[in-house]
Tab-separated table of C-alpha atoms in Angstrom:
chain	number	residue	atom	x	y	z
G	72	MET	CA	-10.655	-19.387	-13.453
G	73	GLY	CA	-10.605	-20.164	-10.019
G	74	GLU	CA	-10.245	-17.982	-6.385
G	75	ARG	CA	-8.232	-18.785	-4.229
G	76	ALA	CA	-9.287	-17.780	-0.366
G	77	ASP	CA	-7.225	-14.913	1.581
G	78	GLU	CA	-4.497	-17.047	3.408
G	79	ALA	CA	-1.903	-15.862	1.714
G	80	PRO	CA	1.068	-13.865	3.243
G	81	LEU	CA	1.395	-10.068	1.939
G	82	LEU	CA	4.562	-9.465	2.737
G	83	PHE	CA	7.472	-11.559	1.997
G	84	TRP	CA	10.921	-9.860	3.228
G	85	ALA	CA	13.264	-10.485	0.216
G	86	GLU	CA	16.487	-8.667	-0.005
G	87	GLY	CA	16.442	-5.972	-2.493
G	88	PRO	CA	18.521	-2.989	-3.332
G	89	ALA	CA	20.616	-1.265	-0.558
G	90	VAL	CA	18.810	1.384	1.525
G	91	SER	CA	20.108	3.952	3.991
G	92	ALA	CA	17.852	3.397	7.054
G	93	PRO	CA	18.657	3.660	11.306
G	94	PRO	CA	18.160	0.176	12.473
G	95	ALA	CA	14.948	-0.993	11.758
G	96	ALA	CA	12.819	-3.691	12.383
G	97	ALA	CA	9.465	-4.954	11.207
G	98	GLU	CA	6.672	-6.696	12.224
G	99	ALA	CA	5.535	-10.194	10.014
G	100	GLY	CA	2.880	-11.462	11.723
G	101	GLY	CA	0.194	-14.678	12.105
G	102	SER	CA	-3.119	-14.517	13.666
G	103	SER	CA	-5.706	-17.485	15.576
G	104	GLY	CA	-8.046	-18.240	17.149
G	105	GLY	CA	-8.436	-16.170	20.792
G	106	GLY	CA	-7.299	-13.247	20.502
G	107	ARG	CA	-3.289	-14.246	19.815
G	108	ARG	CA	-1.147	-12.795	17.199
G	109	LEU	CA	2.535	-13.277	16.239
G	110	GLY	CA	5.903	-12.128	15.313
G	111	GLY	CA	8.876	-11.658	14.497
G	112	GLY	CA	11.029	-8.851	13.722
G	113	TRP	CA	12.779	-8.274	10.878
G	114	SER	CA	16.616	-6.509	10.684
G	115	ALA	CA	16.482	-4.203	7.586
G	116	ALA	CA	19.954	-3.512	7.002
G	117	PRO	CA	23.285	-5.256	8.759
G	118	TRP	CA	25.289	-2.384	8.417
G	119	GLY	CA	24.994	0.514	10.978
G	120	GLY	CA	25.493	4.591	10.803
G	121	GLU	CA	23.824	5.943	7.540
G	122	GLY	CA	24.944	3.386	4.672
G	123	PRO	CA	26.440	0.386	4.216
G	124	GLU	CA	30.388	2.631	3.152
G	125	GLU	CA	29.980	2.684	7.328
G	126	ALA	CA	29.863	-0.504	7.629
G	127	ALA	CA	32.355	-1.842	10.026
G	128	GLY	CA	34.126	-6.772	9.689
G	129	PRO	CA	33.962	-7.764	6.675
G	130	PRO	CA	32.575	-7.745	3.488
G	131	ARG	CA	28.724	-8.229	3.312
G	132	ALA	CA	28.257	-11.195	2.504
G	133	GLU	CA	25.191	-12.659	0.927
G	134	ALA	CA	22.403	-11.704	3.466
G	135	GLU	CA	19.980	-14.975	5.093
G	136	GLU	CA	16.556	-13.741	3.587
G	137	ASP	CA	15.479	-14.638	6.980
G	138	GLN	CA	17.412	-12.518	9.749
G	139	ILE	CA	15.063	-11.555	12.893
G	140	VAL	CA	15.660	-9.167	16.307
G	141	ALA	CA	13.132	-10.754	17.791
G	142	VAL	CA	9.774	-12.765	18.009
G	143	PHE	CA	6.701	-12.357	20.457
G	144	VAL	CA	3.066	-13.355	21.347
G	145	VAL	CA	0.901	-10.309	21.333
G	146	THR	CA	-3.113	-10.982	22.883
G	147	PHE	CA	-5.772	-9.410	24.111
G	148	ASP	CA	-6.743	-8.677	27.769
G	149	PRO	CA	-11.292	-7.739	28.488
G	150	ARG	CA	-9.863	-5.408	30.552
G	151	THR	CA	-6.478	-4.070	30.159
G	152	GLY	CA	-6.678	-4.089	26.495
G	153	ASN	CA	-3.803	-5.460	23.982
G	154	MET	CA	-0.173	-6.843	25.157
G	155	VAL	CA	2.987	-8.490	24.554
G	156	GLU	CA	1.797	-12.281	26.104
G	157	TRP	CA	5.222	-13.612	25.728
G	158	CYS	CA	8.389	-12.214	23.750
G	159	LEU	CA	12.556	-13.448	22.781
G	160	PRO	CA	14.874	-11.457	23.804
G	161	GLN	CA	12.908	-10.457	27.530
G	162	ASP	CA	14.428	-7.182	27.848
G	163	ILE	CA	13.613	-5.759	23.352
G	164	ASP	CA	12.023	-2.442	23.883
G	165	LEU	CA	8.857	-3.336	21.601
G	166	GLU	CA	6.762	-0.603	22.981
G	167	GLY	CA	3.901	-0.139	20.424
G	168	VAL	CA	4.232	-3.677	18.912
G	169	GLU	CA	0.828	-4.807	20.722
G	170	PHE	CA	-0.997	-2.221	18.542
G	171	LYS	CA	0.494	-2.393	15.360
G	172	SER	CA	0.059	-6.481	15.209
G	173	MET	CA	-3.359	-6.504	15.901
G	174	ALA	CA	-5.660	-4.554	14.127
G	175	SER	CA	-8.499	-3.886	16.266
G	176	GLY	CA	-11.156	-5.942	16.528
G	177	SER	CA	-9.704	-8.835	15.695
G	178	HIS	CA	-10.382	-10.117	19.522
G	179	LYS	CA	-14.473	-10.512	17.928
G	180	ILE	CA	-12.788	-12.684	15.005
G	181	GLN	CA	-11.834	-16.544	14.705
G	182	SER	CA	-8.914	-16.602	12.366
G	183	ASP	CA	-7.395	-13.347	9.902
G	184	PHE	CA	-5.310	-14.267	6.223
G	185	ILE	CA	-1.896	-15.389	8.501
G	186	HIS	CA	-2.008	-18.612	10.305
G	187	GLN	CA	0.497	-19.835	12.302
G	188	LEU	CA	0.443	-19.791	16.275
G	189	GLU	CA	-2.134	-23.117	16.322
G	190	MET	CA	-0.863	-23.439	20.041
G	191	PRO	CA	-1.131	-20.725	22.034
G	192	GLY	CA	-0.253	-20.434	25.513
G	193	HIS	CA	3.290	-22.712	24.016
G	194	TYR	CA	5.563	-21.030	22.719
G	195	SER	CA	8.513	-24.350	22.127
G	196	HIS	CA	8.799	-24.294	18.824
G	197	LEU	CA	9.091	-20.341	18.502
G	198	GLU	CA	11.738	-20.197	20.609
G	199	ALA	CA	13.003	-22.785	18.585
G	200	PHE	CA	12.683	-21.111	15.534
G	201	TYR	CA	14.176	-17.267	16.980
G	202	ASP	CA	17.259	-19.308	17.557
G	203	ASP	CA	17.656	-20.761	14.468
G	204	LYS	CA	17.521	-17.542	12.619
G	205	LYS	CA	18.017	-15.039	15.964
G	206	GLY	CA	20.368	-12.112	14.105
G	207	VAL	CA	21.495	-9.124	16.544
G	208	LEU	CA	20.060	-5.360	15.407
G	209	PRO	CA	24.259	-3.228	14.873
G	210	GLY	CA	24.867	-0.502	17.571
G	211	SER	CA	25.183	2.502	17.012
G	212	LYS	CA	28.253	4.338	16.169
G	213	GLY	CA	31.194	3.779	18.751
G	214	THR	CA	29.507	1.760	21.237
G	215	SER	CA	28.695	-2.030	21.970
G	216	ASN	CA	26.980	-4.468	20.573
G	217	SER	CA	24.766	-3.934	23.172
G	218	GLN	CA	20.755	-4.548	22.876
G	219	GLN	CA	18.805	-1.862	20.793
G	220	PRO	CA	14.932	-1.101	20.763
G	221	VAL	CA	13.083	-2.262	17.545
G	222	HIS	CA	11.871	1.284	15.938
G	223	TRP	CA	8.724	0.299	15.220
G	224	LEU	CA	6.951	4.279	14.772
G	225	PRO	CA	7.080	5.332	11.703
G	226	SER	CA	10.347	3.100	10.796
G	227	ILE	CA	8.765	0.138	10.059
G	228	HIS	CA	7.131	2.302	7.034
G	229	ARG	CA	9.966	4.594	6.022
G	230	TYR	CA	12.861	1.903	6.028
G	231	MET	CA	11.126	-1.336	5.595
G	232	TYR	CA	8.876	-0.404	2.414
G	233	PRO	CA	12.117	-0.378	-0.252
G	234	GLU	CA	12.632	-4.286	0.399
G	235	MET	CA	9.087	-5.351	0.351
G	236	LYS	CA	8.373	-7.929	-1.599
G	237	ILE	CA	3.964	-8.328	-2.283
G	238	THR	CA	2.722	-11.155	-2.826
G	239	HIS	CA	-1.347	-12.055	-3.134
G	240	PRO	CA	-3.302	-14.576	-3.735
G	241	ALA	CA	-4.889	-15.391	-7.349
G	242	GLY	CA	-7.406	-13.674	-7.904
G	243	CYS	CA	-6.963	-10.749	-5.978
G	244	MET	CA	-6.685	-8.193	-8.589
G	245	SER	CA	-10.015	-9.040	-9.748
G	246	GLN	CA	-12.032	-9.328	-6.676
G	247	PHE	CA	-10.741	-5.569	-7.012
G	248	ILE	CA	-12.367	-5.122	-9.959
G	249	LYS	CA	-15.091	-6.943	-9.126
G	250	PHE	CA	-15.767	-4.536	-5.531
G	251	PHE	CA	-15.301	-1.241	-6.999
G	252	GLY	CA	-16.422	-1.376	-10.556
G	253	GLU	CA	-16.066	1.793	-12.158
G	254	GLN	CA	-14.777	3.499	-9.494
G	255	ILE	CA	-11.083	1.808	-9.190
G	256	LEU	CA	-10.783	5.210	-12.729
G	257	VAL	CA	-12.016	7.891	-9.836
G	258	LEU	CA	-9.639	5.619	-7.224
G	259	TRP	CA	-7.326	5.622	-10.106
G	260	LYS	CA	-6.563	8.932	-10.152
G	261	PHE	CA	-6.169	10.160	-6.771
G	262	ALA	CA	-3.240	7.637	-6.436
G	263	LEU	CA	-1.987	9.009	-10.148
G	264	LEU	CA	-2.654	12.430	-7.432
G	265	ARG	CA	-0.145	10.937	-4.834
G	266	LYS	CA	-3.364	11.892	-2.046
G	267	ARG	CA	-3.534	10.074	1.176
G	268	ILE	CA	-6.049	7.815	0.715
G	269	LEU	CA	-7.415	5.472	3.886
G	270	ILE	CA	-9.536	2.063	3.611
G	271	PHE	CA	-11.668	1.088	6.284
G	272	SER	CA	-12.582	-2.243	6.893
G	273	PRO	CA	-13.983	-4.241	9.683
G	274	PRO	CA	-11.730	-6.923	10.820
G	275	PRO	CA	-10.574	-9.470	9.606
G	276	VAL	CA	-8.129	-6.965	7.223
G	277	GLY	CA	-6.373	-9.521	5.085
G	278	VAL	CA	-8.607	-8.678	2.002
G	279	VAL	CA	-8.984	-4.975	2.417
G	280	CYS	CA	-4.466	-4.882	2.657
G	281	TYR	CA	-4.522	-6.543	-0.987
G	282	ARG	CA	-6.302	-3.636	-2.192
G	283	VAL	CA	-4.003	-1.406	-0.329
G	284	TYR	CA	-1.710	-3.110	-3.342
G	285	CYS	CA	-3.954	-2.932	-6.060
G	286	CYS	CA	-4.672	0.461	-5.506
G	287	CYS	CA	-0.837	1.377	-5.155
G	288	CYS	CA	-0.756	-0.505	-8.201
G	289	LEU	CA	-2.916	2.437	-9.899
G	290	GLY	CA	-0.392	5.230	-10.063
G	291	ASN	CA	2.893	3.007	-11.833
G	292	VAL	CA	4.361	4.841	-14.332
G	293	SER	CA	7.557	4.066	-16.084
G	294	LEU	CA	8.445	6.991	-17.671
G	295	PRO	CA	11.897	8.358	-17.077
G	296	GLY	CA	12.522	11.292	-15.733
G	297	LEU	CA	8.936	12.487	-14.399
G	298	GLY	CA	8.088	13.472	-10.826
G	299	GLY	CA	11.096	13.083	-9.458
G	300	THR	CA	9.773	15.842	-6.428
G	301	VAL	CA	6.233	14.062	-6.368
G	302	PRO	CA	6.343	11.609	-3.331
G	303	GLU	CA	5.612	7.802	-3.577
G	304	SER	CA	2.574	6.282	-2.665
G	305	LYS	CA	3.494	4.417	0.040
G	306	PRO	CA	1.436	1.415	0.756
G	307	PHE	CA	1.578	1.579	4.933
G	308	PHE	CA	-1.518	-1.996	4.547
G	309	TYR	CA	-2.613	-1.587	8.400
G	310	VAL	CA	-2.933	1.511	10.558
G	311	ASN	CA	-4.376	2.507	13.639
G	312	VAL	CA	-4.352	4.997	16.235
G	313	ALA	CA	-0.784	4.197	17.411
G	314	ASP	CA	0.492	5.880	13.396
G	315	ILE	CA	-1.984	9.157	14.210
G	316	GLU	CA	1.256	10.931	14.830
G	317	MET	CA	3.170	8.706	12.230
G	318	LEU	CA	0.407	9.302	9.419
G	319	GLU	CA	0.488	13.307	10.546
G	320	THR	CA	4.022	13.417	8.944
G	321	GLU	CA	2.669	11.372	5.872
G	322	VAL	CA	1.708	13.727	2.195
G	323	SER	CA	1.170	10.440	-0.507
G	324	TYR	CA	0.210	6.412	1.580
G	325	VAL	CA	-2.715	4.166	0.839
G	326	ALA	CA	-3.500	2.425	4.149
G	327	CYS	CA	-6.831	0.124	5.514
G	328	THR	CA	-7.587	0.609	9.315
G	329	THR	CA	-10.437	-1.081	10.943
G	330	GLU	CA	-10.783	2.306	13.717
G	331	LYS	CA	-13.615	3.797	12.981
G	332	ILE	CA	-12.760	7.136	14.784
G	333	PHE	CA	-10.269	7.565	11.733
G	334	GLU	CA	-13.241	8.546	9.453
G	335	GLU	CA	-13.848	11.744	12.177
G	336	LYS	CA	-9.659	12.851	11.966
G	337	ARG	CA	-9.788	14.420	8.864
G	338	ASP	CA	-6.502	16.148	8.532
G	339	LEU	CA	-4.559	12.970	8.007
G	340	TYR	CA	-6.046	11.975	4.759
G	341	ASP	CA	-7.695	13.339	1.736
G	342	VAL	CA	-9.840	10.563	0.268
G	343	TYR	CA	-11.839	8.082	2.624
G	344	VAL	CA	-13.039	5.113	2.169
G	345	ASP	CA	-15.800	3.085	3.126
G	346	ASN	CA	-16.875	-0.168	1.512
G	347	GLN	CA	-17.586	0.991	-2.408
G	348	ASN	CA	-17.788	3.940	-0.892
G	349	VAL	CA	-15.343	6.047	-2.229
G	350	LYS	CA	-15.893	9.959	-0.798
G	351	THR	CA	-12.952	13.016	0.035
G	352	HIS	CA	-14.440	16.025	2.134
G	353	HIS	CA	-11.587	18.515	-0.195
G	354	GLU	CA	-14.223	20.722	-2.017
G	355	HIS	CA	-11.129	21.073	-5.345
G	356	LEU	CA	-11.424	17.135	-5.337
G	357	GLN	CA	-15.068	16.643	-5.941
G	358	PRO	CA	-15.238	16.566	-9.437
G	359	LEU	CA	-12.742	13.877	-9.627
G	360	LEU	CA	-15.397	11.490	-7.636
G	361	LYS	CA	-18.527	11.536	-10.618
G	362	ILE	CA	-17.553	8.586	-13.336
G	363	ASN	CA	-17.422	10.670	-16.901
G	364	ASN	CA	-17.777	9.175	-20.337
G	365	ALA	CA	-14.012	7.880	-20.905
G	366	ASP	CA	-14.002	6.193	-17.023
G	367	LYS	CA	-16.651	3.871	-18.254
G	368	GLU	CA	-14.793	3.418	-22.198
G	369	LYS	CA	-11.204	2.357	-19.792
G	370	TYR	CA	-13.156	0.513	-17.661
G	371	ARG	CA	-14.673	-1.107	-20.629
G	372	ARG	CA	-11.446	-1.595	-22.320
G	373	LEU	CA	-9.818	-2.988	-18.652
G	374	ASN	CA	-12.991	-5.781	-18.895
G	375	ASP	CA	-12.900	-6.701	-22.961
G	376	GLN	CA	-9.078	-7.114	-21.814
G	377	ARG	CA	-10.171	-9.369	-19.006
G	378	GLN	CA	-12.537	-11.377	-21.468
G	379	MET	CA	-9.363	-12.251	-24.020
G	380	LEU	CA	-7.284	-13.250	-21.477
G	381	MET	CA	-9.195	-15.386	-20.056
G	382	TYR	CA	-9.595	-16.972	-23.412
G	383	SER	CA	-6.019	-17.393	-23.923
G	384	GLN	CA	-6.361	-19.096	-21.386
G	385	GLU	CA	-8.515	-21.716	-21.339
G	386	VAL	CA	-7.821	-22.460	-24.951
G	387	GLY	CA	-3.937	-22.926	-24.412
G	388	ASP	CA	-2.848	-19.807	-26.354
G	389	ASP	CA	-1.429	-17.645	-23.386
G	390	CYS	CA	0.114	-19.814	-19.916
G	391	ASN	CA	2.831	-17.208	-19.421
G	392	SER	CA	0.761	-13.989	-18.991
G	393	CYS	CA	-1.588	-13.427	-15.995
G	394	GLU	CA	-4.369	-10.955	-14.167
G	395	GLU	CA	-1.743	-8.824	-12.470
G	396	ASP	CA	0.622	-8.451	-14.980
G	397	LEU	CA	-2.969	-6.811	-17.101
G	398	PHE	CA	-3.766	-5.200	-14.531
G	399	ILE	CA	-0.841	-2.993	-13.803
G	400	LEU	CA	0.310	-2.874	-17.639
G	401	PHE	CA	-3.374	-1.413	-18.782
G	402	PHE	CA	-2.997	1.606	-16.225
G	403	MET	CA	0.433	1.933	-16.893
G	404	GLU	CA	0.075	2.312	-20.326
G	405	GLN	CA	-2.530	4.913	-19.654
G	406	ASN	CA	-0.482	6.573	-17.250
G	407	ASN	CA	2.870	7.260	-19.469
G	408	ARG	CA	0.645	8.101	-22.748
G	409	ILE	CA	-0.927	11.406	-20.606
G	410	PHE	CA	2.249	11.837	-19.216
G	411	GLN	CA	4.330	11.838	-22.409
G	412	THR	CA	1.349	13.700	-24.634
G	413	LEU	CA	2.134	16.509	-21.180
G	414	MET	CA	5.906	16.446	-21.325
G	415	GLU	CA	5.662	16.747	-25.424
G	416	VAL	CA	3.616	19.463	-25.074
G	417	SER	CA	5.204	21.237	-22.501
G	418	ALA	CA	8.610	20.984	-24.714
G	419	SER	CA	6.502	22.610	-27.286
G	420	GLN	CA	5.983	26.442	-27.898
G	421	ASP	CA	3.223	27.583	-26.913
G	422	LYS	CA	2.204	24.953	-24.545
G	423	THR	CA	-1.372	24.872	-25.331
G	424	LEU	CA	-3.221	22.173	-23.591
G	425	THR	CA	-6.682	21.541	-25.793
G	426	ALA	CA	-9.363	19.288	-25.485
G	427	ASP	CA	-8.134	17.273	-28.681
G	428	HIS	CA	-4.747	16.350	-26.824
G	429	ALA	CA	-7.157	15.502	-23.777
G	430	ARG	CA	-8.652	12.766	-25.898
G	431	GLY	CA	-5.619	11.706	-27.292
G	432	MET	CA	-5.098	11.203	-23.181
G	433	GLY	CA	-7.818	9.129	-22.820
G	434	LEU	CA	-9.552	11.934	-21.315
G	435	ASP	CA	-12.981	13.634	-20.936
G	436	PRO	CA	-11.726	17.705	-22.598
G	437	GLN	CA	-14.308	18.733	-19.659
G	438	GLY	CA	-15.397	16.284	-17.072
G	439	ASP	CA	-11.650	15.599	-16.364
G	440	ARG	CA	-10.763	19.092	-16.857
G	441	SER	CA	-10.515	19.555	-12.731
G	442	PHE	CA	-8.396	16.390	-12.888
G	443	LEU	CA	-5.264	17.603	-15.559
G	444	LEU	CA	-5.520	21.060	-13.666
G	445	ASP	CA	-4.059	18.767	-10.399
G	446	LEU	CA	-1.906	17.078	-12.288
G	447	LEU	CA	-0.647	19.791	-13.419
G	448	GLU	CA	-0.217	21.680	-10.168
G	449	VAL	CA	1.364	18.096	-8.473
G	450	TYR	CA	3.986	16.861	-11.206
G	451	GLY	CA	4.968	21.251	-11.872
G	452	ILE	CA	4.311	20.709	-15.719
G	453	ASP	CA	4.651	24.114	-17.783
G	454	VAL	CA	1.983	23.972	-19.566
G	455	MET	CA	-1.333	26.005	-20.580
G	456	LEU	CA	-4.771	24.630	-19.830
G	457	VAL	CA	-7.099	26.032	-22.528
G	458	ILE	CA	-10.156	24.014	-22.492
G	459	ASP	CA	-13.094	25.415	-21.100
G	460	ASN	CA	-14.183	25.023	-17.653
G	461	PRO	CA	-17.910	23.362	-18.336
G	462	CYS	CA	-19.259	25.688	-15.479
G	463	CYS	CA	-18.358	28.634	-17.753
G	464	THR	CA	-19.736	27.977	-21.045
């Protein structure tokens, strides 16, 4: 089963369900040698105001996927640092994009995972691309449709996320499993608890962005009516010091950074991942860092299913399934089983959760006791845990 290099675009901007959003735009960039990165701002929604019902003009037609409001080139200057070298339209407000679109340290590498800019300093092809695809940001109520600022931070995350369609190279999940090994079960628990997970890595950031995506897949639950008040775990992908103010307001996310200084800013994250080292500064989360027997059994079952899938693909019995589907379904079924059991116990007369229940959910009654307690608190499930604390036995 061959593995592709991580050169595919991470995001395709696809038309998704209608979302209520202020005028916003997001960068779709690329990088090449010489420390330059190009990008385009995609319009988040083709209407003004708070929602589609307030849109002015004729009924909304099928929107084109590639409408953009700006194109730009960011470069690194040894004297002044990151800067916007060129953009269209020339009067667009791109404040902050020079940091958002170029990862710290990118000027030291030749390429990352998106490649578009072949001739630094020659932008006629970008100008033609903009003229072909340009859209206009909606104006404010009661005003003409004049040029508006592009709200990079934090609107890029809060309003573009529902419309993102994630893509990745083949082998992304396989690389994630091989890289973290049994540690993915530690990440799984933190993802299910909707913790703030920050992954550090020096550039290039492409492969690390794929780890953000894989990590978000660990917390999927498909049971209806569960956790209506529980925050979604937002995939922020790359963040840097320009995002600090935005991160201070977030309660659940997964992101990666090349900025080592983030490790010192403990108020911004709950879990810090440096290479294969997963750690937390919260004392009550420390027990979740330990791999227990139930975790090892889940990891063994995951690998067994992967081996069966690869064998069926080799002999030609299964040409439709892929490792991504297997990975996502494995953890979704595990999560569904946990919450189905918890909801059944919560609906029972005595509401008592026992060690047998824990084993039935695929958890270690002792090793996962603190995980269960946190899970009940985060999701507001009314259950009484009667599993003895191992420290008190």
